Amino acid sequence: MSEYNHFIREFIWSVLFVVGLSITCGVSWTLAYKPVIIVHGLLDDPDNYATLAALINQTYPGTKVITIDAFNNNDSLQPMWKQVKGFREKMLPIMRSAKDGVNLICCSQGGLICRAILSTTEVHNVKTFISLAAPQMGQFGGESTWLKAIFPGAYKYAFHFCFTTLGSLLSVCNYWNDPKHQARYRQNNDFLAVLNNETNNPLATEWKRNFLQIQKLILIGGPDDEVIAPWQSSIFGFYDTRGRVVDITQQEVYAQDSFGLRSLDRRNGLVVCIVPGVKHREWVRSKHAFDECIAKFLL
């Protein structure tokens, strides 16, 4: 027993010595958090994400937050695959320098860009992908201010333009999903339909494997968004041919596990967070949305 007591005393003194030495030498005991990469949305730029970056650092001091500076404002109207390539080139060096991985927060159109990057990148170290008010199942609606500016009073006929070679040069058309014209959507859409594996994509199995390297997918949206139409597209809901919104689990892409959505859900890697009272441009500045849906998933 005396030997045991002697061992305990020596152990305690050793711990106290190390702690004291660390304090004397100014060694920091703060936790190292994973870097957070932010990707902006349509007609947007990094300056609008200062509040979100501040919220992250207030919650987790010292976190490296990088908002990718690419395809800002009107440049965000360029074709989606072009943007995917450009954003990936800027994101990969950040990922490679983060030995413990990174987290992504991707807003609006940026949520689709990030999903495409994750699907088409063979090796990545993204741990948590936070999709913030992104039209993951596409866009189809007329209440949106920007949509009225592009297709004033005629969104129901937008497929005549979007599902053409000329229309494919506009980012919005790359995820325009008309529920009444699905055959034309699948035949002519070379971005969302391909990303969702709704066409005969020969790389579908590989893309699914790439996407499933993430640990968690956080889907955030709300009924007061007023831009994403339907707003449930943010959480993989969408209209059927009769205009009724079909829940995520009833979507073909989920039921068939087309790109890994059901697989994520079955391993508890899929989280849906619905926040009422937040308009589209307010998501990146809403402390309530941050506290409810983002903060806990950045650890």
Short mmCIF file of C-alpha atoms in Angstrom, two decimals:
data_model
loop_
_atom_site.label_atom_id
_atom_site.label_comp_id
_atom_site.label_asym_id
_atom_site.label_seq_id
_atom_site.Cartn_x
_atom_site.Cartn_y
_atom_site.Cartn_z
CA MET A 1 0.00 0.00 0.00
CA SER A 2 2.89 2.38 0.81
CA GLU A 3 4.36 1.82 -2.65
CA TYR A 4 0.98 2.61 -4.19
CA ASN A 5 0.68 5.83 -2.17
CA HIS A 6 4.19 6.80 -3.21
CA PHE A 7 3.29 6.22 -6.88
CA ILE A 8 0.16 8.38 -6.57
CA ARG A 9 2.11 11.22 -4.95
CA GLU A 10 4.76 11.09 -7.67
CA PHE A 11 2.10 11.06 -10.38
CA ILE A 12 0.29 14.08 -8.95
CA TRP A 13 3.52 16.05 -8.59
CA SER A 14 4.44 15.20 -12.18
CA VAL A 15 1.11 16.48 -13.47
CA LEU A 16 1.40 19.67 -11.42
CA PHE A 17 4.94 20.20 -12.72
CA VAL A 18 3.86 19.85 -16.37
CA VAL A 19 0.91 22.20 -15.91
CA GLY A 20 3.06 24.74 -14.13
CA LEU A 21 5.74 24.55 -16.80
CA SER A 22 3.14 25.03 -19.52
CA ILE A 23 1.76 28.12 -17.82
CA THR A 24 5.24 29.52 -17.25
CA CYS A 25 6.20 28.99 -20.88
CA GLY A 26 2.94 30.44 -22.16
CA VAL A 27 1.68 27.23 -23.77
CA SER A 28 -1.94 27.54 -24.93
CA TRP A 29 -4.39 24.86 -23.88
CA THR A 30 -7.14 25.99 -26.24
CA LEU A 31 -8.69 23.39 -28.51
CA ALA A 32 -7.86 23.36 -32.21
CA TYR A 33 -11.04 23.47 -34.27
CA LYS A 34 -11.41 22.32 -37.84
CA PRO A 35 -11.19 25.09 -40.45
CA VAL A 36 -14.53 26.19 -41.86
CA ILE A 37 -14.86 26.88 -45.58
CA ILE A 38 -17.80 29.06 -46.65
CA VAL A 39 -19.15 29.11 -50.20
CA HIS A 40 -21.51 31.95 -51.11
CA GLY A 41 -24.65 31.85 -53.21
CA LEU A 42 -26.22 33.51 -56.23
CA LEU A 43 -25.53 37.24 -56.77
CA ASP A 44 -23.52 37.22 -53.56
CA ASP A 45 -19.94 37.77 -52.38
CA PRO A 46 -17.71 37.05 -49.35
CA ASP A 47 -18.37 40.43 -47.72
CA ASN A 48 -21.87 39.27 -46.78
CA TYR A 49 -20.48 36.50 -44.58
CA ALA A 50 -18.63 38.59 -41.99
CA THR A 51 -21.39 38.08 -39.41
CA LEU A 52 -21.37 34.31 -39.89
CA ALA A 53 -17.57 34.22 -39.55
CA ALA A 54 -17.82 36.31 -36.37
CA LEU A 55 -20.45 33.97 -34.89
CA ILE A 56 -18.19 30.99 -35.56
CA ASN A 57 -15.23 32.63 -33.82
CA GLN A 58 -17.31 33.83 -30.89
CA THR A 59 -18.44 30.24 -30.36
CA TYR A 60 -15.14 28.53 -31.16
CA PRO A 61 -12.32 31.07 -30.70
CA GLY A 62 -9.43 30.75 -33.09
CA THR A 63 -11.31 28.83 -35.77
CA LYS A 64 -9.90 29.50 -39.22
CA VAL A 65 -12.81 30.66 -41.40
CA ILE A 66 -12.26 31.05 -45.13
CA THR A 67 -14.97 32.45 -47.39
CA ILE A 68 -13.98 31.55 -50.92
CA ASP A 69 -13.51 34.60 -53.12
CA ALA A 70 -14.73 33.41 -56.51
CA PHE A 71 -17.62 33.94 -58.92
CA ASN A 72 -18.89 36.93 -56.99
CA ASN A 73 -22.10 38.82 -57.75
CA ASN A 74 -22.94 38.70 -61.48
CA ASP A 75 -20.19 36.13 -62.09
CA SER A 76 -22.29 33.70 -60.03
CA LEU A 77 -24.61 33.44 -63.05
CA GLN A 78 -21.95 31.52 -64.97
CA PRO A 79 -22.53 27.80 -65.65
CA MET A 80 -22.49 25.61 -62.55
CA TRP A 81 -19.85 23.12 -63.70
CA LYS A 82 -17.52 26.02 -64.44
CA GLN A 83 -18.08 27.32 -60.92
CA VAL A 84 -17.57 23.86 -59.44
CA LYS A 85 -14.16 23.69 -61.11
CA GLY A 86 -13.17 27.18 -59.98
CA PHE A 87 -14.30 26.76 -56.37
CA ARG A 88 -12.62 23.35 -56.11
CA GLU A 89 -9.28 24.79 -57.24
CA LYS A 90 -9.43 27.27 -54.37
CA MET A 91 -10.73 24.81 -51.79
CA LEU A 92 -8.37 21.86 -52.32
CA PRO A 93 -5.22 23.59 -50.96
CA ILE A 94 -7.16 24.50 -47.80
CA MET A 95 -8.32 20.91 -47.39
CA ARG A 96 -4.82 19.53 -47.92
CA SER A 97 -3.37 21.80 -45.24
CA ALA A 98 -5.97 20.68 -42.66
CA LYS A 99 -4.75 17.33 -41.33
CA ASP A 100 -7.91 16.78 -39.22
CA GLY A 101 -10.28 17.76 -42.01
CA VAL A 102 -12.55 20.72 -42.68
CA ASN A 103 -16.22 21.65 -42.37
CA LEU A 104 -18.23 23.29 -45.15
CA ILE A 105 -21.00 25.88 -44.90
CA CYS A 106 -22.49 26.43 -48.32
CA CYS A 107 -25.33 28.87 -48.85
CA SER A 108 -28.08 28.86 -51.48
CA GLN A 109 -26.63 28.10 -54.92
CA GLY A 110 -23.34 27.43 -53.13
CA GLY A 111 -24.93 24.37 -51.53
CA LEU A 112 -25.24 22.74 -54.95
CA ILE A 113 -21.71 23.77 -55.88
CA CYS A 114 -20.38 22.13 -52.72
CA ARG A 115 -22.37 18.94 -53.27
CA ALA A 116 -20.97 18.73 -56.78
CA ILE A 117 -17.43 19.25 -55.49
CA LEU A 118 -17.86 16.50 -52.90
CA SER A 119 -19.30 14.12 -55.49
CA THR A 120 -16.64 14.69 -58.14
CA THR A 121 -13.57 14.85 -55.88
CA GLU A 122 -12.03 11.42 -55.37
CA VAL A 123 -10.18 12.26 -52.16
CA HIS A 124 -11.35 14.95 -49.78
CA ASN A 125 -11.44 15.44 -46.01
CA VAL A 126 -14.73 17.25 -45.48
CA LYS A 127 -16.26 16.05 -42.21
CA THR A 128 -19.51 18.03 -42.03
CA PHE A 129 -21.30 19.59 -45.00
CA ILE A 130 -23.82 22.23 -43.92
CA SER A 131 -26.23 23.09 -46.73
CA LEU A 132 -27.78 26.43 -45.82
CA ALA A 133 -31.03 27.27 -47.66
CA ALA A 134 -29.85 25.60 -50.87
CA PRO A 135 -32.15 24.40 -53.68
CA GLN A 136 -30.87 20.83 -53.45
CA MET A 137 -33.79 19.39 -55.42
CA GLY A 138 -33.88 22.34 -57.79
CA GLN A 139 -35.82 25.55 -58.21
CA PHE A 140 -39.33 26.04 -59.55
CA GLY A 141 -41.37 29.00 -58.39
CA GLY A 142 -42.46 32.53 -59.04
CA GLU A 143 -42.49 34.24 -55.65
CA SER A 144 -38.76 34.94 -55.64
CA THR A 145 -37.72 38.55 -56.30
CA TRP A 146 -34.68 37.58 -58.37
CA LEU A 147 -36.74 35.04 -60.26
CA LYS A 148 -39.33 37.63 -61.22
CA ALA A 149 -36.51 39.81 -62.51
CA ILE A 150 -35.19 37.02 -64.74
CA PHE A 151 -38.52 35.46 -65.77
CA PRO A 152 -41.15 38.18 -65.06
CA GLY A 153 -44.58 36.57 -64.82
CA ALA A 154 -43.54 33.56 -66.86
CA TYR A 155 -41.67 31.11 -64.64
CA LYS A 156 -44.02 28.30 -65.71
CA TYR A 157 -42.64 28.70 -69.21
CA ALA A 158 -39.00 29.10 -68.22
CA PHE A 159 -38.27 25.51 -69.30
CA HIS A 160 -38.51 26.68 -72.92
CA PHE A 161 -35.33 28.66 -72.30
CA CYS A 162 -33.63 26.72 -69.51
CA PHE A 163 -33.74 23.36 -71.24
CA THR A 164 -31.76 24.61 -74.24
CA THR A 165 -28.08 25.01 -75.06
CA LEU A 166 -28.33 28.76 -74.54
CA GLY A 167 -30.16 28.34 -71.24
CA SER A 168 -27.47 25.98 -69.94
CA LEU A 169 -25.08 28.94 -69.90
CA LEU A 170 -27.05 30.43 -66.98
CA SER A 171 -26.45 28.95 -63.53
CA VAL A 172 -30.09 29.18 -62.47
CA CYS A 173 -31.12 27.08 -65.46
CA ASN A 174 -28.64 24.40 -64.43
CA TYR A 175 -30.86 23.55 -61.46
CA TRP A 176 -34.23 24.59 -62.89
CA ASN A 177 -36.51 21.62 -62.24
CA ASP A 178 -39.96 21.81 -63.84
CA PRO A 179 -42.19 19.12 -62.28
CA LYS A 180 -44.51 19.12 -65.30
CA HIS A 181 -41.71 18.65 -67.83
CA GLN A 182 -39.54 15.96 -66.26
CA ALA A 183 -38.68 14.23 -69.52
CA ARG A 184 -37.19 17.43 -70.92
CA TYR A 185 -35.45 18.14 -67.61
CA ARG A 186 -33.73 14.75 -67.57
CA GLN A 187 -32.84 14.93 -71.24
CA ASN A 188 -31.49 18.48 -71.30
CA ASN A 189 -30.26 19.34 -67.81
CA ASP A 190 -26.55 18.57 -67.61
CA PHE A 191 -26.01 19.60 -63.98
CA LEU A 192 -28.68 18.80 -61.37
CA ALA A 193 -30.12 15.80 -63.19
CA VAL A 194 -26.61 14.39 -63.53
CA LEU A 195 -25.62 15.24 -59.96
CA ASN A 196 -28.76 13.52 -58.64
CA ASN A 197 -28.07 10.51 -60.87
CA GLU A 198 -31.44 10.96 -62.57
CA THR A 199 -29.76 10.23 -65.90
CA ASN A 200 -27.49 7.45 -67.06
CA ASN A 201 -24.33 8.89 -65.52
CA PRO A 202 -21.49 6.37 -66.03
CA LEU A 203 -19.65 7.89 -63.04
CA ALA A 204 -22.62 7.60 -60.66
CA THR A 205 -21.12 4.85 -58.48
CA GLU A 206 -17.82 6.69 -58.16
CA TRP A 207 -19.53 10.00 -57.38
CA LYS A 208 -21.67 8.34 -54.71
CA ARG A 209 -18.60 6.85 -53.07
CA ASN A 210 -16.89 10.24 -53.09
CA PHE A 211 -19.89 12.00 -51.56
CA LEU A 212 -20.20 9.44 -48.78
CA GLN A 213 -16.76 10.34 -47.47
CA ILE A 214 -18.48 13.05 -45.42
CA GLN A 215 -19.60 12.18 -41.91
CA LYS A 216 -22.64 14.43 -41.70
CA LEU A 217 -24.95 16.37 -44.00
CA ILE A 218 -26.90 19.16 -42.32
CA LEU A 219 -29.88 20.43 -44.33
CA ILE A 220 -31.20 23.83 -43.22
CA GLY A 221 -34.27 25.63 -44.53
CA GLY A 222 -37.50 27.26 -43.50
CA PRO A 223 -41.02 28.18 -44.63
CA ASP A 224 -40.36 31.94 -44.63
CA ASP A 225 -37.37 31.82 -46.98
CA GLU A 226 -39.26 33.48 -49.88
CA VAL A 227 -36.58 32.68 -52.46
CA ILE A 228 -36.09 28.91 -52.61
CA ALA A 229 -39.19 27.45 -54.27
CA PRO A 230 -40.47 25.27 -52.92
CA TRP A 231 -38.66 26.05 -49.69
CA GLN A 232 -38.61 22.31 -48.97
CA SER A 233 -36.05 21.92 -51.76
CA SER A 234 -33.57 23.00 -49.07
CA ILE A 235 -34.30 19.71 -47.31
CA PHE A 236 -34.71 17.59 -50.48
CA GLY A 237 -38.46 17.95 -50.77
CA PHE A 238 -40.01 18.95 -54.09
CA TYR A 239 -43.20 19.21 -56.13
CA ASP A 240 -44.81 16.23 -57.78
CA THR A 241 -46.54 16.60 -61.15
CA ARG A 242 -49.68 17.91 -59.40
CA GLY A 243 -47.83 20.64 -57.57
CA ARG A 244 -47.89 18.92 -54.18
CA VAL A 245 -44.68 18.93 -52.14
CA VAL A 246 -43.29 15.44 -51.62
CA ASP A 247 -41.15 14.77 -48.55
CA ILE A 248 -37.47 13.81 -48.77
CA THR A 249 -38.05 10.15 -47.89
CA GLN A 250 -40.58 9.84 -50.72
CA GLN A 251 -38.27 11.30 -53.32
CA GLU A 252 -36.92 8.90 -55.94
CA VAL A 253 -33.34 10.04 -55.29
CA TYR A 254 -33.76 8.98 -51.63
CA ALA A 255 -35.66 5.74 -52.22
CA GLN A 256 -33.13 4.60 -54.82
CA ASP A 257 -30.19 6.03 -52.90
CA SER A 258 -29.12 7.61 -56.16
CA PHE A 259 -26.15 9.53 -54.75
CA GLY A 260 -25.99 8.43 -51.11
CA LEU A 261 -28.77 10.32 -49.32
CA ARG A 262 -30.45 7.24 -47.85
CA SER A 263 -27.08 5.72 -46.95
CA LEU A 264 -26.22 8.85 -44.96
CA ASP A 265 -29.59 8.71 -43.21
CA ARG A 266 -29.20 5.05 -42.26
CA ARG A 267 -25.85 5.70 -40.60
CA ASN A 268 -27.27 8.72 -38.72
CA GLY A 269 -25.33 11.13 -40.90
CA LEU A 270 -28.33 13.15 -42.13
CA VAL A 271 -29.78 16.02 -40.08
CA VAL A 272 -32.73 18.20 -41.11
CA CYS A 273 -33.11 21.55 -39.34
CA ILE A 274 -36.16 23.72 -40.07
CA VAL A 275 -36.20 27.29 -38.79
CA PRO A 276 -39.26 29.50 -39.36
CA GLY A 277 -39.10 33.27 -39.52
CA VAL A 278 -35.86 33.58 -41.52
CA LYS A 279 -35.83 35.16 -44.97
CA HIS A 280 -33.32 34.01 -47.56
CA ARG A 281 -30.82 36.85 -47.19
CA GLU A 282 -30.98 36.62 -43.40
CA TRP A 283 -29.73 33.04 -43.02
CA VAL A 284 -26.06 34.04 -42.87
CA ARG A 285 -26.77 36.69 -40.22
CA SER A 286 -29.33 34.87 -38.08
CA LYS A 287 -27.90 34.02 -34.66
CA HIS A 288 -30.97 31.92 -33.96
CA ALA A 289 -30.39 29.78 -37.06
CA PHE A 290 -26.69 29.56 -36.21
CA ASP A 291 -27.35 28.43 -32.63
CA GLU A 292 -30.06 25.96 -33.64
CA CYS A 293 -28.58 24.40 -36.75
CA ILE A 294 -24.90 25.18 -37.24
CA ALA A 295 -22.84 25.69 -34.07
CA LYS A 296 -23.08 22.18 -32.63
CA PHE A 297 -21.99 20.58 -35.90
CA LEU A 298 -18.70 22.47 -36.23
CA LEU A 299 -16.90 20.51 -33.50
#
